[in-house]
Coordinates of C-alpha atoms in Angstrom, one line a residue:
M508 CA 5.5 -9.0 -12.6
G509 CA 3.9 -7.8 -9.4
E510 CA 0.2 -7.5 -8.5
V511 CA -1.5 -4.3 -7.6
H512 CA -4.6 -4.4 -5.4
F513 CA -6.8 -1.3 -5.2
Y514 CA -8.7 -0.9 -1.9
H515 CA -11.7 1.4 -2.2
L516 CA -12.3 2.7 1.3
T517 CA -16.0 3.5 1.9
R518 CA -16.8 2.0 5.3
T519 CA -13.6 1.4 7.2
P520 CA -11.1 4.2 7.8
R521 CA -7.6 3.9 6.5
E522 CA -6.2 3.7 10.0
A523 CA -8.1 0.5 10.6
V524 CA -7.3 -1.1 7.2
L525 CA -3.6 -0.3 7.1
P526 CA -2.5 -2.5 10.1
V527 CA -4.4 -5.5 8.7
L528 CA -2.8 -5.2 5.3
I529 CA 0.7 -4.6 6.9
A530 CA 0.3 -7.7 9.1
R531 CA -0.8 -9.8 6.1
A532 CA 2.2 -8.7 4.1
R533 CA 4.5 -9.4 7.0
D534 CA 2.9 -12.9 7.3
A535 CA 3.9 -13.5 3.7
G536 CA 7.5 -12.7 4.6
W537 CA 7.6 -9.4 2.8
R538 CA 9.4 -6.2 3.8
V539 CA 6.8 -3.4 3.6
E540 CA 6.9 0.2 2.6
V541 CA 4.0 2.4 3.5
R542 CA 4.2 5.4 1.1
G543 CA 2.4 8.7 1.9
T544 CA 2.7 12.2 0.5
Q545 CA 3.6 14.3 3.5
S546 CA 6.2 13.7 6.3
A547 CA 3.8 15.1 8.9
A548 CA 1.1 12.5 8.1
M549 CA 3.7 9.7 8.2
Q550 CA 4.9 10.9 11.6
E551 CA 1.2 10.7 12.8
L552 CA 1.0 7.2 11.4
D553 CA 4.2 6.3 13.1
M554 CA 2.7 7.3 16.5
A555 CA -0.5 5.5 15.8
L556 CA 1.3 2.3 15.0
W557 CA 3.5 2.6 18.2
L558 CA 0.4 3.2 20.3
G559 CA -1.6 0.3 18.8
P560 CA -2.5 -2.8 20.8
D561 CA 0.4 -4.8 22.2
D562 CA -0.8 -8.0 20.7
A563 CA -0.9 -6.5 17.2
F564 CA 2.4 -4.6 17.4
L565 CA 4.0 -3.9 14.0
P566 CA 7.7 -3.2 14.2
H567 CA 8.4 -0.2 11.9
G568 CA 10.4 3.0 11.4
L569 CA 10.3 6.3 9.6
C570 CA 12.5 6.5 6.5
G571 CA 15.7 8.5 7.1
G572 CA 17.0 6.6 10.1
P573 CA 20.3 4.8 10.4
H574 CA 18.6 1.3 10.2
D575 CA 16.2 1.8 7.2
A576 CA 17.5 -1.4 5.5
L577 CA 16.7 -3.4 8.6
Q578 CA 13.1 -2.1 9.2
P579 CA 10.4 -4.7 8.4
V580 CA 8.0 -1.9 7.8
L581 CA 9.3 1.5 6.6
L582 CA 7.1 4.6 6.5
T583 CA 8.1 6.9 3.6
A584 CA 6.9 10.3 2.2
A585 CA 7.2 11.8 -1.2
G586 CA 10.7 11.7 -2.6
Q587 CA 12.0 9.0 -0.1
A588 CA 13.0 5.7 -1.5
P589 CA 14.1 2.8 0.7
A590 CA 17.2 0.9 -0.2
P591 CA 16.9 -1.9 -0.8
P592 CA 13.4 -1.6 -2.2
C593 CA 10.7 -3.3 -0.2
D594 CA 8.8 -6.4 -1.4
C595 CA 5.4 -4.8 -0.8
V596 CA 4.3 -1.1 -1.1
L597 CA 1.1 0.3 0.4
T598 CA 0.3 3.7 -0.9
I599 CA -2.0 6.2 1.0
D600 CA -3.2 9.7 0.5
G601 CA -2.7 9.5 -3.2
A602 CA 1.1 8.8 -3.1
A603 CA 2.5 8.2 -6.5
I604 CA 3.7 4.8 -7.8
T605 CA 4.4 3.8 -11.4
P606 CA 3.6 0.5 -13.2
A607 CA 7.4 -0.1 -13.5
E608 CA 7.7 0.0 -9.7
I609 CA 4.7 -2.3 -9.4
A610 CA 6.3 -4.8 -11.8
D611 CA 9.3 -4.9 -9.5
R612 CA 7.4 -5.7 -6.3
A613 CA 5.6 -8.8 -5.1
R614 CA 2.6 -6.7 -4.2
V615 CA 1.4 -3.1 -4.2
C616 CA -1.8 -2.0 -2.4
I617 CA -3.4 1.3 -3.3
L618 CA -5.7 2.6 -0.5
F619 CA -8.0 5.3 -1.7
D620 CA -10.8 7.3 -0.1
G621 CA -14.1 6.6 -1.9
G622 CA -15.4 10.0 -0.9
D623 CA -12.7 11.9 -2.6
P624 CA -13.3 12.5 -6.3
A625 CA -9.7 13.4 -7.0
M626 CA -8.5 10.1 -5.5
L627 CA -11.1 8.2 -7.4
A628 CA -9.9 9.7 -10.7
Q629 CA -6.3 9.1 -9.8
S630 CA -7.0 5.5 -8.9
R631 CA -8.9 4.9 -12.1
A632 CA -6.1 6.4 -14.2
L633 CA -3.5 4.2 -12.3
W634 CA -5.7 1.1 -12.9
K635 CA -5.7 1.8 -16.6
A636 CA -1.9 2.4 -16.7
C637 CA -1.2 -0.7 -14.8
V638 CA -3.3 -2.9 -17.0
A639 CA -1.8 -1.4 -20.1
A640 CA 1.7 -2.1 -18.7
G641 CA 0.8 -5.8 -18.2
C642 CA 0.4 -5.7 -14.4
V643 CA -2.2 -7.9 -12.7
A644 CA -4.7 -5.5 -11.1
K645 CA -7.4 -6.4 -8.5
Y646 CA -10.1 -4.1 -7.3
W647 CA -11.5 -4.6 -3.7
S648 CA -14.6 -3.0 -2.4
Q649 CA -16.4 -3.1 0.9
E650 CA -19.8 -2.0 -0.3
S651 CA -21.5 -5.0 1.2
G652 CA -19.8 -4.5 4.6
R653 CA -16.9 -6.9 4.0
W654 CA -14.0 -6.8 1.5
E655 CA -14.8 -8.5 -1.8
M656 CA -12.8 -8.6 -5.0
K657 CA -15.1 -6.9 -7.6
A658 CA -12.8 -6.8 -10.6
Q659 CA -9.5 -8.3 -11.9
A660 CA -7.5 -7.5 -15.0
G661 CA -4.3 -9.0 -16.4
Q662 CA -2.8 -12.5 -16.1
P663 CA 0.0 -13.5 -13.8
A664 CA 3.3 -14.2 -15.5
P665 CA 4.1 -17.9 -16.0
Q666 CA 6.4 -19.3 -13.4

């Protein structure tokens, strides 16, 4: 049973948080899917990652290429599913994910904009669905200026 971490973005933009979370997931040895809702936004993210600092380069690709299965970080949009599935999924822009998908992954991170009432409502509903399905859920906030875990629900499955 995987864990789902909810990141409530209030101070730091998604573009700054995403590379940090991707790097941490890669450090854990996980293959990463970054799931968005629109192809155009994922293409913009692709360019931003390519143009990032050399010392923090994150090898990645857009879903739909000939080497998707070999990509350590795969950027997907609605309706695209990497094969094989990635160990870690980071969702942005309200991209959909189900508790069943979360259960099959090592980690899922939901990044949501604290200033968007629709994303807040969607994230709350997903939190409730995940907890009801038995997933371990953790809520991270940066209201004090640094990331702090503010809530946790569920118990990890026995090993």
